[in-house]
Amino acid sequence: MLKSFTSTAFSGLRTVSQQQARCIQVSARSLNAKDDSAPKAKRTVVSSAPEGTVLKGINYMKDGKDPVALADDAYPEWLWEINDPEVRNARIADPLDKKHHKEARRQAIKAENFIRDKKT
Amino acid sequence: MSKKAPAAAASLLRLVVPAGKATPSPPIGPALGQRGVKSMDFCKQFNDRTKNVDVGTPLPVIITVKGDRTFTFVTKSPPTSFFLKRAAGIEKGATNIGKDHPFVGKVNLKQVYEIAKIKQADDGMGHLSLKGICAGVIGSAKSMGIEVVA
């Protein structure tokens, strides 16, 4: 088990250093790659607070009232994606995305620390 | 409640004070007294400035005390944890969090959005997008054991 872990760790380290060297090129590509040529999928998330629900606990002024929920469409698109693990995982899987490299780097550091702690 | 070292002649004091209810010796009195400021002065001004706020709402304050013992202060929006606890309808955050522990409360994304809108008004948030602030609120919720649902 340790052997397979080692190989993963070292390959992770090699890849990370290469990725870091290319990070400027990659991030530039990511910026350019953000053209929505493919039609965006229709949002499947439905809010648990339908339009008209009073959002309790938000107001803290004497003369104010708790805000009322608007229709789902009135909120920005990113709000429905921000808590979606699928969206996050898609970004981590995409090698052009910064998140991919951050996660790879994170895992490589964890693996290296694991090895180092095992040795001492 | 951290105190920064005096820079030149001014020193900064960060406190969290319940709106409209300033003065008690423990939090405010000694902290201000050490810097030569009369706590009554601060409390009167603070209570006056926060008279439109629900009494007892915790408000972070940053007090700048100058060398000549005069002071100015800035009030910020309540802590995110305060909003989250109220929105989730709970008194306290979770003692333990993680995959082996159940959530202690639940908030939905629209509430997160509204909380972020309030926080956006703070000075320190000027460089953050609303999306970034929402992500921060969700992060706070997760640290408190509050589940964020759609």
CSV table of C-alpha atoms in Angstrom, one decimal:
chain,number,residue,atom,x,y,z
A,1,MET,CA,0.0,0.0,0.0
A,2,LEU,CA,2.9,2.4,0.8
A,3,LYS,CA,4.5,1.6,-2.5
A,4,SER,CA,1.5,2.7,-4.5
A,5,PHE,CA,1.2,5.7,-2.4
A,6,THR,CA,4.8,6.6,-3.0
A,7,SER,CA,4.4,6.4,-6.8
A,8,THR,CA,1.4,8.6,-6.6
A,9,ALA,CA,3.2,11.1,-4.5
A,10,PHE,CA,6.3,11.3,-6.7
A,11,SER,CA,4.3,11.5,-9.8
A,12,GLY,CA,2.2,14.2,-8.2
A,13,LEU,CA,5.4,16.1,-7.3
A,14,ARG,CA,6.7,15.9,-10.8
A,15,THR,CA,3.5,16.9,-12.3
A,16,VAL,CA,3.1,19.8,-9.9
A,17,SER,CA,6.4,21.4,-10.8
A,18,GLN,CA,5.7,21.1,-14.5
A,19,GLN,CA,2.3,22.6,-13.9
A,20,GLN,CA,3.7,25.4,-11.9
A,21,ALA,CA,6.1,26.2,-14.8
A,22,ARG,CA,3.2,26.3,-17.2
A,23,CYS,CA,0.7,28.1,-14.9
A,24,ILE,CA,1.0,31.4,-16.6
A,25,GLN,CA,0.3,29.8,-20.0
A,26,VAL,CA,-2.5,27.7,-18.6
A,27,SER,CA,-4.3,30.5,-16.8
A,28,ALA,CA,-4.1,32.7,-19.9
A,29,ARG,CA,-5.6,29.8,-21.9
A,30,SER,CA,-8.4,29.5,-19.2
A,31,LEU,CA,-9.2,33.1,-19.5
A,32,ASN,CA,-9.5,32.9,-23.3
A,33,ALA,CA,-11.4,29.6,-23.1
A,34,LYS,CA,-14.3,31.3,-21.3
A,35,ASP,CA,-16.5,31.7,-24.4
A,36,ASP,CA,-19.9,30.1,-23.9
A,37,SER,CA,-20.2,28.6,-27.4
A,38,ALA,CA,-22.0,25.6,-26.0
A,39,PRO,CA,-25.6,26.4,-24.8
A,40,LYS,CA,-25.8,26.5,-21.0
A,41,ALA,CA,-27.7,23.6,-19.4
A,42,LYS,CA,-31.0,24.7,-17.9
A,43,ARG,CA,-30.7,25.1,-14.1
A,44,THR,CA,-32.1,22.1,-12.3
A,45,VAL,CA,-31.8,23.4,-8.8
A,46,VAL,CA,-35.0,24.6,-7.2
A,47,SER,CA,-34.8,26.7,-4.1
A,48,SER,CA,-36.3,25.5,-0.9
A,49,ALA,CA,-37.6,29.0,-0.3
A,50,PRO,CA,-40.1,29.8,-3.0
A,51,GLU,CA,-41.0,33.3,-4.0
A,52,GLY,CA,-42.7,35.2,-1.1
A,53,THR,CA,-41.0,33.3,1.7
A,54,VAL,CA,-39.8,35.6,4.5
A,55,LEU,CA,-36.1,35.1,5.0
A,56,LYS,CA,-36.0,35.2,8.8
A,57,GLY,CA,-33.1,36.4,10.9
A,58,ILE,CA,-31.5,38.6,8.3
A,59,ASN,CA,-32.8,42.0,9.4
A,60,TYR,CA,-31.1,43.6,12.4
A,61,MET,CA,-32.4,47.2,12.2
A,62,LYS,CA,-35.3,48.4,14.3
A,63,ASP,CA,-37.2,50.0,11.4
A,64,GLY,CA,-36.4,47.2,8.9
A,65,LYS,CA,-38.1,44.0,8.0
A,66,ASP,CA,-36.7,40.6,7.0
A,67,PRO,CA,-36.2,40.4,3.3
A,68,VAL,CA,-38.7,38.4,1.2
A,69,ALA,CA,-37.5,35.8,-1.2
A,70,LEU,CA,-37.7,36.7,-4.9
A,71,ALA,CA,-38.4,34.2,-7.7
A,72,ASP,CA,-35.5,31.8,-8.4
A,73,ASP,CA,-34.7,33.5,-11.7
A,74,ALA,CA,-34.3,36.9,-10.0
A,75,TYR,CA,-31.1,35.7,-8.4
A,76,PRO,CA,-27.8,35.6,-10.3
A,77,GLU,CA,-26.9,32.3,-12.0
A,78,TRP,CA,-23.8,31.7,-9.9
A,79,LEU,CA,-25.8,31.5,-6.7
A,80,TRP,CA,-27.2,28.1,-7.7
A,81,GLU,CA,-23.8,26.8,-8.7
A,82,ILE,CA,-21.8,28.0,-5.7
A,83,ASN,CA,-22.9,25.2,-3.4
A,84,ASP,CA,-23.0,22.5,-6.1
A,85,PRO,CA,-20.4,19.8,-5.6
A,86,GLU,CA,-20.8,18.7,-9.2
A,87,VAL,CA,-19.8,22.1,-10.5
A,88,ARG,CA,-16.8,22.2,-8.2
A,89,ASN,CA,-15.7,18.7,-9.2
A,90,ALA,CA,-16.0,19.5,-12.9
A,91,ARG,CA,-13.7,22.4,-12.4
A,92,ILE,CA,-11.2,20.3,-10.5
A,93,ALA,CA,-11.3,17.7,-13.3
A,94,ASP,CA,-10.7,20.3,-16.0
A,95,PRO,CA,-6.9,20.6,-16.6
A,96,LEU,CA,-7.3,24.1,-17.9
A,97,ASP,CA,-8.8,25.3,-14.7
A,98,LYS,CA,-6.8,26.9,-11.9
A,99,LYS,CA,-8.7,24.8,-9.4
A,100,HIS,CA,-7.4,21.6,-10.9
A,101,HIS,CA,-3.8,22.6,-10.3
A,102,LYS,CA,-4.5,23.9,-6.8
A,103,GLU,CA,-6.1,20.6,-5.9
A,104,ALA,CA,-3.3,18.6,-7.5
A,105,ARG,CA,-0.8,20.7,-5.5
A,106,ARG,CA,-2.7,20.2,-2.3
A,107,GLN,CA,-2.8,16.5,-2.8
A,108,ALA,CA,0.9,16.4,-3.6
A,109,ILE,CA,1.7,18.3,-0.4
A,110,LYS,CA,-0.4,16.0,1.7
A,111,ALA,CA,1.3,12.9,0.1
A,112,GLU,CA,4.7,14.4,0.8
A,113,ASN,CA,3.8,15.2,4.4
A,114,PHE,CA,2.5,11.7,4.8
A,115,ILE,CA,5.8,10.2,3.6
A,116,ARG,CA,7.8,12.6,5.7
A,117,ASP,CA,5.8,11.8,8.8
A,118,LYS,CA,6.1,8.1,8.1
A,119,LYS,CA,9.9,8.3,8.0
A,120,THR,CA,10.4,10.1,11.3
B,1,MET,CA,-11.1,41.2,21.0
B,2,SER,CA,-7.5,41.9,19.9
B,3,LYS,CA,-5.4,44.9,20.6
B,4,LYS,CA,-2.9,46.1,18.0
B,5,ALA,CA,0.4,47.6,19.1
B,6,PRO,CA,0.4,51.4,19.1
B,7,ALA,CA,1.5,52.7,15.7
B,8,ALA,CA,3.1,56.2,16.0
B,9,ALA,CA,0.7,57.9,18.4
B,10,ALA,CA,-2.5,56.1,17.5
B,11,SER,CA,-3.6,52.7,18.8
B,12,LEU,CA,-6.4,50.5,17.4
B,13,LEU,CA,-8.9,48.5,19.5
B,14,ARG,CA,-11.2,45.9,18.2
B,15,LEU,CA,-14.2,45.0,20.2
B,16,VAL,CA,-17.6,43.4,19.7
B,17,VAL,CA,-20.3,45.5,21.5
B,18,PRO,CA,-24.0,44.8,21.8
B,19,ALA,CA,-25.9,47.6,20.1
B,20,GLY,CA,-27.4,50.2,22.4
B,21,LYS,CA,-26.0,48.4,25.5
B,22,ALA,CA,-22.4,49.7,25.9
B,23,THR,CA,-20.6,50.3,29.2
B,24,PRO,CA,-20.1,47.3,31.4
B,25,SER,CA,-16.7,47.2,32.9
B,26,PRO,CA,-15.5,43.8,31.8
B,27,PRO,CA,-15.4,44.2,28.0
B,28,ILE,CA,-15.1,47.9,27.4
B,29,GLY,CA,-14.0,49.6,30.6
B,30,PRO,CA,-10.5,48.2,31.1
B,31,ALA,CA,-9.7,48.1,27.4
B,32,LEU,CA,-10.5,51.8,26.9
B,33,GLY,CA,-9.3,52.8,30.3
B,34,GLN,CA,-5.8,51.5,29.6
B,35,ARG,CA,-5.6,53.9,26.7
B,36,GLY,CA,-6.8,56.8,28.8
B,37,VAL,CA,-10.3,57.0,27.2
B,38,LYS,CA,-13.3,57.5,29.4
B,39,SER,CA,-15.6,54.6,28.7
B,40,MET,CA,-18.7,56.6,29.3
B,41,ASP,CA,-17.8,58.9,26.4
B,42,PHE,CA,-17.5,56.0,24.0
B,43,CYS,CA,-20.6,54.3,25.3
B,44,LYS,CA,-22.8,57.4,24.9
B,45,GLN,CA,-21.5,57.9,21.3
B,46,PHE,CA,-21.8,54.3,20.5
B,47,ASN,CA,-25.3,53.9,21.8
B,48,ASP,CA,-26.3,57.0,20.0
B,49,ARG,CA,-24.9,55.8,16.7
B,50,THR,CA,-26.5,52.4,17.0
B,51,LYS,CA,-29.9,53.6,18.1
B,52,ASN,CA,-31.5,52.3,14.9
B,53,VAL,CA,-30.2,48.8,15.4
B,54,ASP,CA,-32.1,46.1,17.3
B,55,VAL,CA,-30.9,46.3,20.9
B,56,GLY,CA,-28.3,43.7,21.8
B,57,THR,CA,-27.2,42.9,18.3
B,58,PRO,CA,-23.4,42.3,18.5
B,59,LEU,CA,-21.5,44.9,16.5
B,60,PRO,CA,-17.8,44.8,15.8
B,61,VAL,CA,-16.2,48.2,16.5
B,62,ILE,CA,-12.8,49.5,15.6
B,63,ILE,CA,-11.7,52.3,17.9
B,64,THR,CA,-8.8,54.4,17.0
B,65,VAL,CA,-7.3,56.2,20.0
B,66,LYS,CA,-5.0,59.0,19.2
B,67,GLY,CA,-2.0,60.2,21.3
B,68,ASP,CA,-4.0,63.0,22.8
B,69,ARG,CA,-6.6,60.4,24.0
B,70,THR,CA,-9.3,61.5,21.6
B,71,PHE,CA,-10.9,58.6,19.8
B,72,THR,CA,-12.9,57.8,16.7
B,73,PHE,CA,-14.7,54.6,15.9
B,74,VAL,CA,-16.1,52.7,13.0
B,75,THR,CA,-19.0,50.2,13.4
B,76,LYS,CA,-19.3,47.3,11.1
B,77,SER,CA,-22.1,44.8,10.3
B,78,PRO,CA,-22.7,42.0,12.8
B,79,PRO,CA,-20.6,38.9,12.6
B,80,THR,CA,-21.6,36.3,9.9
B,81,SER,CA,-22.1,33.7,12.6
B,82,PHE,CA,-24.7,35.9,14.2
B,83,PHE,CA,-26.7,36.0,11.0
B,84,LEU,CA,-26.3,32.3,10.3
B,85,LYS,CA,-27.5,31.3,13.8
B,86,ARG,CA,-30.6,33.5,13.4
B,87,ALA,CA,-31.3,32.3,9.9
B,88,ALA,CA,-31.0,28.7,10.9
B,89,GLY,CA,-33.0,29.3,14.1
B,90,ILE,CA,-30.4,28.0,16.5
B,91,GLU,CA,-28.8,29.4,19.6
B,92,LYS,CA,-25.3,28.0,19.3
B,93,GLY,CA,-23.1,26.6,16.5
B,94,ALA,CA,-22.1,23.0,16.5
B,95,THR,CA,-19.6,21.7,19.1
B,96,ASN,CA,-18.2,19.2,16.6
B,97,ILE,CA,-18.4,19.2,12.8
B,98,GLY,CA,-17.4,16.7,10.1
B,99,LYS,CA,-18.7,13.6,8.5
B,100,ASP,CA,-19.4,11.8,11.7
B,101,HIS,CA,-21.5,14.6,13.2
B,102,PRO,CA,-24.9,15.7,12.1
B,103,PHE,CA,-25.7,19.3,11.1
B,104,VAL,CA,-27.2,21.5,13.8
B,105,GLY,CA,-29.1,23.8,11.5
B,106,LYS,CA,-29.9,24.6,7.9
B,107,VAL,CA,-30.0,27.8,5.8
B,108,ASN,CA,-30.9,28.2,2.1
B,109,LEU,CA,-29.0,30.0,-0.6
B,110,LYS,CA,-31.3,32.9,-0.7
B,111,GLN,CA,-30.6,33.6,2.9
B,112,VAL,CA,-26.9,33.4,2.2
B,113,TYR,CA,-27.4,35.9,-0.6
B,114,GLU,CA,-29.1,38.4,1.6
B,115,ILE,CA,-26.5,38.0,4.3
B,116,ALA,CA,-23.8,38.6,1.8
B,117,LYS,CA,-25.5,41.7,0.6
B,118,ILE,CA,-25.4,43.1,4.1
B,119,LYS,CA,-21.8,42.2,4.5
B,120,GLN,CA,-20.9,43.8,1.2
B,121,ALA,CA,-21.6,47.2,2.6
B,122,ASP,CA,-18.7,46.9,5.0
B,123,ASP,CA,-15.5,48.8,4.2
B,124,GLY,CA,-13.3,45.8,4.2
B,125,MET,CA,-15.3,44.0,1.5
B,126,GLY,CA,-14.8,46.5,-1.3
B,127,HIS,CA,-12.5,44.3,-3.2
B,128,LEU,CA,-14.7,41.2,-3.1
B,129,SER,CA,-17.4,40.2,-5.5
B,130,LEU,CA,-20.8,39.3,-4.1
B,131,LYS,CA,-20.1,35.7,-5.3
B,132,GLY,CA,-16.9,35.7,-3.2
B,133,ILE,CA,-18.7,37.0,-0.1
B,134,CYS,CA,-21.4,34.3,-0.6
B,135,ALA,CA,-18.7,31.7,-0.7
B,136,GLY,CA,-17.3,33.1,2.5
B,137,VAL,CA,-20.7,32.9,4.2
B,138,ILE,CA,-21.1,29.3,3.1
B,139,GLY,CA,-17.7,28.5,4.4
B,140,SER,CA,-18.7,30.0,7.8
B,141,ALA,CA,-21.9,28.0,7.8
B,142,LYS,CA,-20.0,24.8,7.2
B,143,SER,CA,-17.6,25.6,10.0
B,144,MET,CA,-20.5,26.0,12.3
B,145,GLY,CA,-22.2,22.8,11.4
B,146,ILE,CA,-25.0,24.5,9.5
B,147,GLU,CA,-26.1,22.9,6.3
B,148,VAL,CA,-26.5,25.1,3.2
B,149,VAL,CA,-29.3,23.9,1.0
B,150,ALA,CA,-30.6,25.3,-2.3
